Structures are given as C-alpha cells and as structure tokens.
Coordinates of C-alpha atoms (C1' of nucleotides) in Angstrom, one line a residue:
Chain A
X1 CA 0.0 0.0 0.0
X2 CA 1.7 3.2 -1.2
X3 CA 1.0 6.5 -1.3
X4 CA 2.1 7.2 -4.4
X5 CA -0.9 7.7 -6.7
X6 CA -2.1 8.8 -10.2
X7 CA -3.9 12.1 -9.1
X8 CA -1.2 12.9 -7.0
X9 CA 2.2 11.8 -8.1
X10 CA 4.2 12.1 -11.8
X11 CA 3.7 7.8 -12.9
X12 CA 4.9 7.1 -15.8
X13 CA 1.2 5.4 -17.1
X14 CA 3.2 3.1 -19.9
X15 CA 4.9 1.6 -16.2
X16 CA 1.5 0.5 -15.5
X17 CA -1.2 -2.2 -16.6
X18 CA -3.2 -1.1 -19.4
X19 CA -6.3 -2.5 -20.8
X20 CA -8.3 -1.9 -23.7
X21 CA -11.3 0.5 -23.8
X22 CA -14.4 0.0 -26.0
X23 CA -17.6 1.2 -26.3
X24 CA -21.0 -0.9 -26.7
X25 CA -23.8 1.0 -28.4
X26 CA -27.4 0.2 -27.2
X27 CA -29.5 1.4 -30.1
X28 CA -32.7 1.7 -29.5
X29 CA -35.6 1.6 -32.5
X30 CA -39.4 1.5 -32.0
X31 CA -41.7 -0.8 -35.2
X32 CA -43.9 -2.8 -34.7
X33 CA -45.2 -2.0 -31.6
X34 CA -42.3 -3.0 -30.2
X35 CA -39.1 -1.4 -28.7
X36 CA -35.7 -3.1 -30.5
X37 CA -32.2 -2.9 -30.2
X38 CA -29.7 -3.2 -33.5
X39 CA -27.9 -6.1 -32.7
X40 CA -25.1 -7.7 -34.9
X41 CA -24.1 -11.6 -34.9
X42 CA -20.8 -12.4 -33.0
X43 CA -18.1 -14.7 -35.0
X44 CA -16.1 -15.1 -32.4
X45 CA -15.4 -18.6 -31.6
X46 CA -16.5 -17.8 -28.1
X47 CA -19.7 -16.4 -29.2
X48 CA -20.4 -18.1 -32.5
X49 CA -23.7 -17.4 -33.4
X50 CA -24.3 -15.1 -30.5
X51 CA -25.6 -11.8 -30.9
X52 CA -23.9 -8.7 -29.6
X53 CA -24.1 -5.2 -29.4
X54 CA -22.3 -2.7 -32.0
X55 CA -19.3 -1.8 -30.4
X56 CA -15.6 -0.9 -31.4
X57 CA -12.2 -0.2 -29.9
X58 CA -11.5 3.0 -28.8
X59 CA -9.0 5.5 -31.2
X60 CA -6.2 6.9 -29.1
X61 CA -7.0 10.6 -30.7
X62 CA -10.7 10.6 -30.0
X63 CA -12.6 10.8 -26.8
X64 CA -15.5 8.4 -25.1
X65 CA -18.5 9.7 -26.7
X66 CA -16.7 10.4 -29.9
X67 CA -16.1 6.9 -30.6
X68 CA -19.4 5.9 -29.5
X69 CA -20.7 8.5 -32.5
X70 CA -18.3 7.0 -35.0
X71 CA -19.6 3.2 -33.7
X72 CA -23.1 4.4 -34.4
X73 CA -22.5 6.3 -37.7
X74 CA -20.3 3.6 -39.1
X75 CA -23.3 1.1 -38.7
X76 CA -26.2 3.1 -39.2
X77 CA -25.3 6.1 -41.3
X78 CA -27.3 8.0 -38.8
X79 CA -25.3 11.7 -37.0
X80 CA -27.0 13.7 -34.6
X81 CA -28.9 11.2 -32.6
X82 CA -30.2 10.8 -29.1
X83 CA -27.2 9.5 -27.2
X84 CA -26.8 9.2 -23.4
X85 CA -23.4 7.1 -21.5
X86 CA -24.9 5.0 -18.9
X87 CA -22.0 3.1 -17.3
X88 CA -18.5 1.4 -17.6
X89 CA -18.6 -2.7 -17.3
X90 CA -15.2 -4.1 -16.3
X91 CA -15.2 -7.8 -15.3
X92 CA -11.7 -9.1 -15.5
X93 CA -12.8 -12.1 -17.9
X94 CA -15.7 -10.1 -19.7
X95 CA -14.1 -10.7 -23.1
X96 CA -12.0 -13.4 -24.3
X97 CA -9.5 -11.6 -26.0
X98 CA -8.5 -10.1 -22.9
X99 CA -9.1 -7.2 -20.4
X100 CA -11.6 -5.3 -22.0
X101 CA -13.3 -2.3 -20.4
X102 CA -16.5 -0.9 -22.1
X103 CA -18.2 2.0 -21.7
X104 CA -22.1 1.6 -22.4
X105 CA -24.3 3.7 -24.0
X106 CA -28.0 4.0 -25.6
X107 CA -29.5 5.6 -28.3
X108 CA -32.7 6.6 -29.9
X109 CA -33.1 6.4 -33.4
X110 CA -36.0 6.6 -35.6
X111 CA -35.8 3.1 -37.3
X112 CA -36.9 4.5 -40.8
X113 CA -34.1 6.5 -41.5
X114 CA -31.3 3.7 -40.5
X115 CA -29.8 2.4 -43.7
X116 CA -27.6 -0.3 -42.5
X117 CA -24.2 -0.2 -43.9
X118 CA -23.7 -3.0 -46.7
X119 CA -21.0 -4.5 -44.9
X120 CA -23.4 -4.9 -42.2
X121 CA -25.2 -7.7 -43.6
X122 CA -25.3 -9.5 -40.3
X123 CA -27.0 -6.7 -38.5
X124 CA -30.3 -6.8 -37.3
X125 CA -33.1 -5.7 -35.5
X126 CA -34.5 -7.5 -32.4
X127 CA -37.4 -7.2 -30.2
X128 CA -36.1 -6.2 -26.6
X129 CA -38.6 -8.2 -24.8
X130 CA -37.7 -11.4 -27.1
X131 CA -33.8 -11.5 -26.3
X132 CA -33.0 -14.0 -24.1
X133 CA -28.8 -14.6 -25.0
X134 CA -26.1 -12.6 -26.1
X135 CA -22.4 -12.7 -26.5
X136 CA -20.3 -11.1 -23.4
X137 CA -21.9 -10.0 -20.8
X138 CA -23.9 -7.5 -23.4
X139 CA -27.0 -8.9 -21.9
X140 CA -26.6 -7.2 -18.9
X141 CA -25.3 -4.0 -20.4
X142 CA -28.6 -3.9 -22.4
X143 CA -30.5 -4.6 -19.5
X144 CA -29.0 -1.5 -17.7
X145 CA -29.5 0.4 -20.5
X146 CA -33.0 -0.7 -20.8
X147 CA -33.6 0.9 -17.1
X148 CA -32.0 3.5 -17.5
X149 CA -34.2 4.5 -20.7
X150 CA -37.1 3.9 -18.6
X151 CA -36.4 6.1 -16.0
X152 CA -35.3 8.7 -18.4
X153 CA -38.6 8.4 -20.4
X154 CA -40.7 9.3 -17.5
X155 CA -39.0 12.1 -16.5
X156 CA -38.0 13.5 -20.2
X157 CA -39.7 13.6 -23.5
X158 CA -36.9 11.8 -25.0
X159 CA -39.2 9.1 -27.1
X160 CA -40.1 11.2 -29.5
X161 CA -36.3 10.5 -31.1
X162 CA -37.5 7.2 -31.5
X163 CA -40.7 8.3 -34.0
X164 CA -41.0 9.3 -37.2
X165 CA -41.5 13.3 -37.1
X166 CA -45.3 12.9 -37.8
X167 CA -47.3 10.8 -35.0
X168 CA -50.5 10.3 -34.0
X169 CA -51.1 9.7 -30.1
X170 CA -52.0 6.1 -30.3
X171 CA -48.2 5.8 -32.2
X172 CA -46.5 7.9 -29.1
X173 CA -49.0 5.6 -26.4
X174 CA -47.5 2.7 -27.5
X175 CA -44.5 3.6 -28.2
X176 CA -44.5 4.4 -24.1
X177 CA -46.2 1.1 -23.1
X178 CA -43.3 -0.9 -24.8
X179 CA -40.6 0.9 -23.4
X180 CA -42.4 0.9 -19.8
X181 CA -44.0 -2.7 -20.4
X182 CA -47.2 -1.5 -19.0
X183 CA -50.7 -0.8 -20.2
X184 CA -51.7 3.0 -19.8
X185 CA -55.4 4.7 -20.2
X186 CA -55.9 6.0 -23.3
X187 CA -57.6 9.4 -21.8
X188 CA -55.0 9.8 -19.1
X189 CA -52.3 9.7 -21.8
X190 CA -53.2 12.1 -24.1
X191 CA -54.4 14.7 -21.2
X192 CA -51.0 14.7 -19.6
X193 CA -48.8 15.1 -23.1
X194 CA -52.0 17.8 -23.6
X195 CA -50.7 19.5 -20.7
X196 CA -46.8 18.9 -21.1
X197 CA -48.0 21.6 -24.8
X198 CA -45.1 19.6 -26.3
X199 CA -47.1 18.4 -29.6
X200 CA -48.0 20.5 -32.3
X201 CA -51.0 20.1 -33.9
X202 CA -50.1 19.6 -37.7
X203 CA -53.7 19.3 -38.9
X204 CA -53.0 16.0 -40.9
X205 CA -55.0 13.2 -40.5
X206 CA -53.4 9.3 -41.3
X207 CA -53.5 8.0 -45.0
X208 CA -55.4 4.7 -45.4
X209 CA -56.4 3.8 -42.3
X210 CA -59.9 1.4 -42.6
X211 CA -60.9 3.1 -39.7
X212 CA -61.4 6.9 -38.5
X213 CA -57.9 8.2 -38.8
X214 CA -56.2 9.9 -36.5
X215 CA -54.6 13.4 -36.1
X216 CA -50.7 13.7 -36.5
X217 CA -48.6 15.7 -34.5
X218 CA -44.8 16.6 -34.6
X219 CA -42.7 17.3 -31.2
X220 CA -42.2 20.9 -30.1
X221 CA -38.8 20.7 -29.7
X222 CA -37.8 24.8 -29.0
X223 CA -40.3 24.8 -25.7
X224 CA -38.4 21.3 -24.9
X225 CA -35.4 23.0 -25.1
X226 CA -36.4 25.7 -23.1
X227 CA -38.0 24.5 -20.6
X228 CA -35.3 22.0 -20.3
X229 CA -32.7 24.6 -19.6
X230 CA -34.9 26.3 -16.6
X231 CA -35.5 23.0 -14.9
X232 CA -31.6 22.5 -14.6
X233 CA -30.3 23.1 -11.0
X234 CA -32.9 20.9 -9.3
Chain B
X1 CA -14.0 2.1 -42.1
X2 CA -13.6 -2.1 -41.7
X3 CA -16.2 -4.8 -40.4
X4 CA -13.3 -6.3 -38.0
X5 CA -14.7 -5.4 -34.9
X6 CA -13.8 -6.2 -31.3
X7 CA -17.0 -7.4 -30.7
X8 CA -17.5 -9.8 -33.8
X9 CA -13.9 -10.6 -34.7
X10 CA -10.9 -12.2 -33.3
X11 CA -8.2 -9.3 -32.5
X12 CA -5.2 -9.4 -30.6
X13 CA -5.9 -6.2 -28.1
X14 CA -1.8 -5.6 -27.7
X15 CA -2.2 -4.3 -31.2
X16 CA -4.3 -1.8 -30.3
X17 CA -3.8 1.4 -28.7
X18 CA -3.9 1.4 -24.8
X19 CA -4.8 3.6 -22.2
X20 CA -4.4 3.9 -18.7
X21 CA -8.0 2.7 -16.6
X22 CA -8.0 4.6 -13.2
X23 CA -11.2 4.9 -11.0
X24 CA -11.7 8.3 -9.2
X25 CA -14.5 8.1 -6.1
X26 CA -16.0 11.2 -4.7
X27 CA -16.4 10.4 -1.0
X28 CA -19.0 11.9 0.6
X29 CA -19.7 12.7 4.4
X30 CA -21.6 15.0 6.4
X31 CA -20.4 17.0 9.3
X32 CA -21.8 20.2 10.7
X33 CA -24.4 20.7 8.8
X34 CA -22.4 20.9 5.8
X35 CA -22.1 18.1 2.7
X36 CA -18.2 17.2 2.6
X37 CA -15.9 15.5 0.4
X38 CA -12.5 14.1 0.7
X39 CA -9.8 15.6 -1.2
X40 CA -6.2 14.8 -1.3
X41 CA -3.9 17.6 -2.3
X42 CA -2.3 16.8 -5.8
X43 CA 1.6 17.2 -6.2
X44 CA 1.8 17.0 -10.1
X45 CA 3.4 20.0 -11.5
X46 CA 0.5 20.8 -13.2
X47 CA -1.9 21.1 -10.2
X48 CA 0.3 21.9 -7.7
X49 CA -1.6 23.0 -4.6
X50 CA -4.8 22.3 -5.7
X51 CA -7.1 19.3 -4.3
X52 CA -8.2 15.8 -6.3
X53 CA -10.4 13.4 -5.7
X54 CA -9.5 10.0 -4.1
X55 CA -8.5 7.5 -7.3
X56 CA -5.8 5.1 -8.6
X57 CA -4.7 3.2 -11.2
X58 CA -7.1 0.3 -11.7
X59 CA -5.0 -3.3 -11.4
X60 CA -4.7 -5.6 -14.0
X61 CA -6.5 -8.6 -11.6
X62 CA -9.4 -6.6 -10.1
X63 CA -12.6 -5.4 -11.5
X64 CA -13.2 -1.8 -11.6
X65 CA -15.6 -1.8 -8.1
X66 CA -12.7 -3.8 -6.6
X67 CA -9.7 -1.1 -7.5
X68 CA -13.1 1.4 -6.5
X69 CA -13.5 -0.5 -2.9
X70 CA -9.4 -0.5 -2.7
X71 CA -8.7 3.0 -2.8
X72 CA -11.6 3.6 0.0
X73 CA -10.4 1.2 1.9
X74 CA -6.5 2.3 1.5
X75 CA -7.7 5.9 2.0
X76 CA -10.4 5.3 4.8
X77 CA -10.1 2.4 6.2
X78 CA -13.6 1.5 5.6
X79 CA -15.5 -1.2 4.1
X80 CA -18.8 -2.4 3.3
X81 CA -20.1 1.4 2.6
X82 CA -22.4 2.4 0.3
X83 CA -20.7 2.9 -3.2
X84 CA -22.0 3.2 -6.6
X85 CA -21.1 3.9 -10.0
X86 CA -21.7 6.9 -11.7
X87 CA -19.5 7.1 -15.1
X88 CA -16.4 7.2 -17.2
X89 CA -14.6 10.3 -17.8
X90 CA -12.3 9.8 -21.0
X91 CA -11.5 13.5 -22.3
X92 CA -8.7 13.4 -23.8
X93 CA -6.3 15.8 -22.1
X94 CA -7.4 15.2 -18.7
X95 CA -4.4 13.8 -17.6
X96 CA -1.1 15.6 -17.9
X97 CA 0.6 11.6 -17.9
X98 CA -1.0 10.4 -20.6
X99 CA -4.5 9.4 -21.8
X100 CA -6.4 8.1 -18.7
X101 CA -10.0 7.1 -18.7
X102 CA -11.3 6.9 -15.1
X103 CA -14.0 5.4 -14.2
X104 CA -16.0 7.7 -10.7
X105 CA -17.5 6.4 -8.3
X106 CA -19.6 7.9 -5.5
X107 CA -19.7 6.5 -1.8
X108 CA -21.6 7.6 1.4
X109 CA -19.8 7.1 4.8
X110 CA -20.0 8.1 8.2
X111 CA -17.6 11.2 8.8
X112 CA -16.7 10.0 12.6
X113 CA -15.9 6.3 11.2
X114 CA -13.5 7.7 9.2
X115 CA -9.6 7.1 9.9
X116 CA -7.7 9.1 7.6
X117 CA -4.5 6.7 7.1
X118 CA -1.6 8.0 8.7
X119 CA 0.6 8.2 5.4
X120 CA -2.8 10.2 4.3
X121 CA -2.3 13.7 6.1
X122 CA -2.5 15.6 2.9
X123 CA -6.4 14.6 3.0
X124 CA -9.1 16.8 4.0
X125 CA -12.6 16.9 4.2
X126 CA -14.0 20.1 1.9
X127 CA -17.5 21.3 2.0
X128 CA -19.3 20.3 -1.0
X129 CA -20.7 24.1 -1.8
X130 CA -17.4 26.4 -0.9
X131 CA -15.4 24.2 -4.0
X132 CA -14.4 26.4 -6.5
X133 CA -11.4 24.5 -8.5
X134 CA -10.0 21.4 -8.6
X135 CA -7.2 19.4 -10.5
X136 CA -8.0 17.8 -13.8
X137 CA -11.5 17.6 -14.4
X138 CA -12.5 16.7 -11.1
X139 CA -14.7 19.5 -10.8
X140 CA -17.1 18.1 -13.1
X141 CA -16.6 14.7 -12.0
X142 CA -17.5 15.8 -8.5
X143 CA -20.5 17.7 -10.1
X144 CA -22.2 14.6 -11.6
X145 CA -21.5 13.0 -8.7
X146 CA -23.3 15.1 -6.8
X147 CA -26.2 15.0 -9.1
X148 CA -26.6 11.6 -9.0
X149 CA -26.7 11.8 -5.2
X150 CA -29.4 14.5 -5.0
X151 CA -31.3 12.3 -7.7
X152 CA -30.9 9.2 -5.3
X153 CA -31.4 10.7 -2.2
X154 CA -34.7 11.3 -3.7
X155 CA -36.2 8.3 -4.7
X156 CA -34.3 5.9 -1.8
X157 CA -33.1 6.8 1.5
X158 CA -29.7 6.0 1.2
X159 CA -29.0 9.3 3.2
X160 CA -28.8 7.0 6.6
X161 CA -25.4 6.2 5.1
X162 CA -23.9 9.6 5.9
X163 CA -25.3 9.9 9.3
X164 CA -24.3 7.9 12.7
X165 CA -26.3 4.8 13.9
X166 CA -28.6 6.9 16.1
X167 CA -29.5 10.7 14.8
X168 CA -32.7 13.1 15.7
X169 CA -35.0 13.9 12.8
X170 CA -33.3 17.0 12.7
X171 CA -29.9 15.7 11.9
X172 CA -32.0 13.8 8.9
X173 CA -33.5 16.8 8.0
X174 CA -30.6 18.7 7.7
X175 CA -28.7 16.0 5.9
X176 CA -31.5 16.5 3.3
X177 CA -31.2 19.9 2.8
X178 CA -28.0 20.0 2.3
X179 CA -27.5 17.3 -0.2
X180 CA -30.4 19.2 -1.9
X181 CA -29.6 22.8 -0.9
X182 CA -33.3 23.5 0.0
X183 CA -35.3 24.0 2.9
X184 CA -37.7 21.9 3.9
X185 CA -40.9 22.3 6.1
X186 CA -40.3 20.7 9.5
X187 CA -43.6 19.2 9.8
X188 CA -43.6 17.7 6.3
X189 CA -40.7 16.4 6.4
X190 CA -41.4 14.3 10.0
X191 CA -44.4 12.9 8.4
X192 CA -43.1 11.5 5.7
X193 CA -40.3 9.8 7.1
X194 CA -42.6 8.2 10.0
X195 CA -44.9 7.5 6.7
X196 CA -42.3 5.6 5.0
X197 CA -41.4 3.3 8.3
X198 CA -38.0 3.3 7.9
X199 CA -37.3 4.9 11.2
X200 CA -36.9 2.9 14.5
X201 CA -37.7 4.6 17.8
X202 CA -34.9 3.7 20.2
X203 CA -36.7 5.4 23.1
X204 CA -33.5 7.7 23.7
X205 CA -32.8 11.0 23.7
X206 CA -30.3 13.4 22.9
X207 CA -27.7 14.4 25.8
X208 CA -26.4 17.6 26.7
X209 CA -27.7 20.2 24.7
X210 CA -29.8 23.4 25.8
X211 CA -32.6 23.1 25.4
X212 CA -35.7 19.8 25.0
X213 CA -33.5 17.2 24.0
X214 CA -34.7 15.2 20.6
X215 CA -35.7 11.8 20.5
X216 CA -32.9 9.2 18.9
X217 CA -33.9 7.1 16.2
X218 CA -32.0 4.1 13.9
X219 CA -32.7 3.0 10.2
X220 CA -34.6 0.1 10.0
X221 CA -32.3 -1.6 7.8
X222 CA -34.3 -5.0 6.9
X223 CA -37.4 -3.0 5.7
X224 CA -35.7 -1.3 3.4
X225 CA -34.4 -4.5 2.1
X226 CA -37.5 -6.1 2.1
X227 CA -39.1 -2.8 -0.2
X228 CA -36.2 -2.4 -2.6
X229 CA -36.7 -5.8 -3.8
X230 CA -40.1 -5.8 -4.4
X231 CA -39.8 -2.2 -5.5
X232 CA -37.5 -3.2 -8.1
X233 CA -39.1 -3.8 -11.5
X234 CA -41.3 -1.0 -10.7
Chain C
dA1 C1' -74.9 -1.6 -41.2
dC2 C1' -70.9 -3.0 -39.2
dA3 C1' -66.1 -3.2 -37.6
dA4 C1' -62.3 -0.7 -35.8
dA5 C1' -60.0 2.6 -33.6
dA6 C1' -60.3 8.0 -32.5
dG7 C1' -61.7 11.2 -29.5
dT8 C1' -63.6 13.2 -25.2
dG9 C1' -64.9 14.7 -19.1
dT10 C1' -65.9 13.8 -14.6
dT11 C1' -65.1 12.0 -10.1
dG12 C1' -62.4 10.1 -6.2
dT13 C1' -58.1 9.4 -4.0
dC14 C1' -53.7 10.4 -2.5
dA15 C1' -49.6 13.1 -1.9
dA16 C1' -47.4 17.5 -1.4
dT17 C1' -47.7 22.1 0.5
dA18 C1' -48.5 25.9 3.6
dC19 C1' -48.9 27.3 8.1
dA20 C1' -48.8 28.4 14.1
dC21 C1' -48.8 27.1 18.6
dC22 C1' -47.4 24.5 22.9
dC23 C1' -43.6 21.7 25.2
dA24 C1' -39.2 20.2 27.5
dT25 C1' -34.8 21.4 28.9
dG26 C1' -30.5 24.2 30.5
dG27 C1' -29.0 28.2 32.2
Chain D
dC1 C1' -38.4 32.9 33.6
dC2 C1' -36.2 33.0 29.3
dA3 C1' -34.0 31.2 25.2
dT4 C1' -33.7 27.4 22.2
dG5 C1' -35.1 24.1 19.4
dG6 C1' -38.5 19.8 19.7
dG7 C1' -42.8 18.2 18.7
dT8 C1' -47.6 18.2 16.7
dG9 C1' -52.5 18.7 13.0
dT10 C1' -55.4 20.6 9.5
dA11 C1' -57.0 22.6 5.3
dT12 C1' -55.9 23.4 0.4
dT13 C1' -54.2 22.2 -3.9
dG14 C1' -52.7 19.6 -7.7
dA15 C1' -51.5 15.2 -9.8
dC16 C1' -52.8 10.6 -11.0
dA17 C1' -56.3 6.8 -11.7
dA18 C1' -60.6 4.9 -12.9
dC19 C1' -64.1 4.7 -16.0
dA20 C1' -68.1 4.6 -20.9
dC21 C1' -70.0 6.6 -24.7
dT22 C1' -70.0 9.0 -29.3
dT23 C1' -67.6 9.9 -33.8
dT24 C1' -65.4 8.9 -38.1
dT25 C1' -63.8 6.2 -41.6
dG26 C1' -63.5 2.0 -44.9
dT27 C1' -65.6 -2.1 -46.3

DNA sequence: ACAAAAGTGTTGTCAATACACCCATGG
DNA sequence: CCATGGGTGTATTGACAACACTTTTGT
C-alpha cells in the first residue's frame, strides 16, 4: 500500500497495466409496436452465433462519446442522434481476447431512417422483450440500459427521437407502453402530453387507415429546449 | 471504415492502442451541517496546490468496483459502505501523464468512522458548496457526482449512510437539505419519514444540549431490504 | 350496417404544501 | 423565567387513476 498515486504523483502510465477500452452501443428503435435494439451476430469462436451489441475499440486521438458516435454512424449512417453514457462494465474475464473495459451507452433512433451499412449484412433488428442470450456480458449491459431509458422516459420527453416526425397519439402511447412494459389509459395519456404543450398540432390526418384516422402531431422541440434549460439546478 | 470489430472478430488487443484505466470516487460525508468530500492535495506540477479526488490506477486482476473499494479502503479504512457507479470520464487531455480514462465512483460514509491513514495527512474533508477548482477535471466529476446523489437521495433513503447509527430527525432533516440545498418544512418532512417506516424509535434522547432534548432514532435496515426488492421492476 | 379505432370529461383518492402554537430542557 | 429548538394537526391544492360513450372512416 503506497502513497504514491495517479492524481497525485508524476507515474509514468506506460509503467503500468493497461487495458483496452471500447464502447457498446445500445440502439434503441421502435416498429412494430415494439421497442428493438440493433444487434449484430458475433463470429467469435466464443460467441459463435451469438448476438452482440455494435461496439468498437477505442481511437487513441478521440474521446469516449466520440467513438461511441463514429460506432453508431459507421453502422447506421445516422449523426446527430439521441445518445446518453450509462455506465463502464469491467469484469476481468468479460471478453475473451482479454481485459476489455467498455463503456455503455444507448441511443434513440428513428428506425426509418437507419440504412444499414452494406457490410453490415449481419446486422439486425430484435425485439427487446424477445432476447434471451447474447455474446459477453452485453446482456446485462442492455439490460441496464433498458432501465436506464425507462427512467429517463418518465421524467423526459426523450421518445419522440424514436418516432418518425409525424405521429398520431395512439403511435406515441404505444410507443410508451413498450418501453415501460405497462398498459396506460388512453384518456390519461393524451391529457398529460396535452398539458406537457409539447405536440403540435399539424392538422393532418393518417392515410389509409380502414378506420377513422387519427390526427398527426410533430414534437415541439424549441419549448423542450427551453424548458429544459430552466429545470436544470434541481 | 472495416467490419473487423472487437466485438465480432478475433483481435489481438496488444495491437491496439492502450490507455491507462484509473477509478476516481467522490467520498461523501456529512459533518456540521455541511455536505463534505474528501480531497487529497495533488503534487503533479501541473496542479500543484490544488485538491483531487480520491483515485488510482485500476490493477490488471481486479474489477473496476474492486480497485473502486481498494482506494476507499486504502484511504479510509472503511468497508462495506455504500458505493455506486456513476461514469467514465475519457477526455482526452485530462491527464497531464498520458490518456487516462477513469472510471468515478460515489460512496456515502459516516464522517466520525473515518480514519484518515496515517501516510494520508494531505487529505481533508471540503464542504461540498465552498469548492471552486479542482485538479483535472474533477470539478465536473465531482458535479455529476453530486447529481446523481441528490437524484438518489430522492427516490431511496440512502442518506442513513452519511449519518451515525442513532440521529434526531433533525440531523436527517438537515442531511436532506443539504444534499439538496433547499429548505424543507419541518412538519412535512417528520411525516413522511414516519410514513415511509423506515425509522426505528430507540426510546432515547439526545444528551447535553440546551434546550428539549430530541428523541434518537435508527434506520430500519431489513425493511428497506425487504421494499427495494419488491420495488424493483417498478 | 358493421367493424375498428379515434376522440372526449368527470369524479375520487392520495400526496405535497402551507402554516402556528405549545412543550421540555438548561442556564 | 427565558432562550432554544422539539414536537404536533389541519386545510388546500394539484397530480394521477378509474371509468363509458359517441364519432369517423373503410368495407
């Protein structure tokens, strides 16, 4: 036991134990009814078969979130998303081609405009609810993430990243009973995001609907933003 | 822009670029009145004079909460204390040695269990509020930190942690408002703590003070327990 | 006309807030 | 007896939950 310490004393850091850093993108889409996570097959011999989550090395010249960007861009084509970190996951024997350290985070992407790269032929999308394995430990990482996301939906109107920009209410209500796994009353919804005055009317109905369609909306992302900026500090 | 991946492919991580892991934890205590934290001054050049939180180097055979628990226990002499993980830091200056991602961690302890190890005399405990700078980006570290406390002090009363075995309500009370810097009504504040039955009377009082001594009570630890689990899931 | 989903208000309950006076102790 | 903080109850308000019928469209 020494006293000698990082924060407080010169180290040379190439003296020391290094490990690798990654990060492990959750993304989040919404079809279906159903809130899924882009997952892409493992061929590790380990893992064969398994599915994981999109992840990469990180660059020595970029930082934490900037290579979770490039991760998410690389696969999805998609910039300026929803993207939150959630935690670090560090178990010595998490990844069999060493010590690996990941840092975790989730996105929101409206499924729509993800083209997935080419290359990326063994990418897909899965139901949340219907994963059961994955490769690593990424099945608790996306289980984490999953809470986290439904904390943060209650709290913050962050689901609308994960619809297309015109919604009816139904769309948003179940986008909110998948993420929360819950059933919610159809009046008490639509008062509350009513009240919230974070919709804007855009006076379009659906298209070819064989029942009464129903009015589409589009998030009102300036009060968001302002509102969002007084409510810091609590 | 390739397919090989880290999570999909077989690569030999010594190829890649390395950085140093370290975990940095923000300490917390309480002590008159007043949120603290315990700093350690930093003797690098670069921040010479000014304070840093707690952290190390994170070794190659422990997992990050380990090297988290060893630097507490190293700097404290405490175990089994209330500890959780808030997230990695990874900019890419922060350290003047080198690229270090660090990993910060909150705790909770009791101020008067406290030891400060004798090779430790350059620690002190700060209040929370009068901070102004700190070495490397610790500031904001010890910001988000404190976030994440106020947040969880809100939703689970984990504030026990900070206080001794036996407190008055007012002790609580004050605890509370100064994690949240707010003032809070005496009254409300009584009832909903004897509402949520966490509190156990001891039939005690306090001891020499000037004026009608307050009564003493204990956490009920088990109920808790009990709660969080079924609470979980929500 | 029927099927299918959209749209709409009221009521009860519970939790959070605001607020003022008497009590027990030490000096 | 005075200063100091301990201890207590009620009324108001706002948020959330429960609940059923009419409207619009396509077939």
């Amino acid at each position: 036991m020494s006293a000698k310490n990082i924060n407080t004393h010169l180290i040379e850091i190439q003296d020391y134990f290094k490990a690798a850093i990654s990060v492990d993108c959750v993304i989040f889409g919404f079809d279906e009814n159903e809130l899924k996570v882009l997952l892409i097959e493992s061929d590790l011999k380990e893992f064969k078969g398994k599915w994981s989550l999109l992840g990469d090395i990180m660059h020595p010249d970029e930082d934490i979130e900037t290579a979770a960007y490039r991760v998410l861009r690389e696969r999805t084509g998609l910039e300026n998303v929803y993207m939150e970190q959630v935690q670090a996951f560090g178990g010595i024997n998490r990844h069999p081609a060493g010590r690996v350290i990941t840092i975790a985070y989730y996105s929101l992407v409206n499924i729509e405009h993800v083209e997935l790269k080419t290359h990326s032929n063994e990418l897909h999308w899965h139901a949340v609810k219907d994963i059961r394995q994955m490769a690593f430990d990424h099945r608790e990482i996306l289980a984490t993430c999953l809470e986290r996301l439904q904390r943060k939906v209650i709290d913050q109107p962050v689901g609308f990243n994960l619809l297309p920009r015109k919604f009816s209410l139904r769309e948003l209500q179940n986008l909110y009973e998948a993420i929360l796994d819950v059933k919610l009353d159809r009046r008490n919804f639509r008062k509350k995001f009513f009240a919230m005055d974070y919709l804007i009317d855009l006076n379009e109905e659906e298209q070819e609907v064989r029942h009464r369609p129903a009015k589409l909306y589009k998030f009102n992302q300036e009060k968001y933003n302002q509102r969002h900026k007084k409510s810091l500090g609590f």
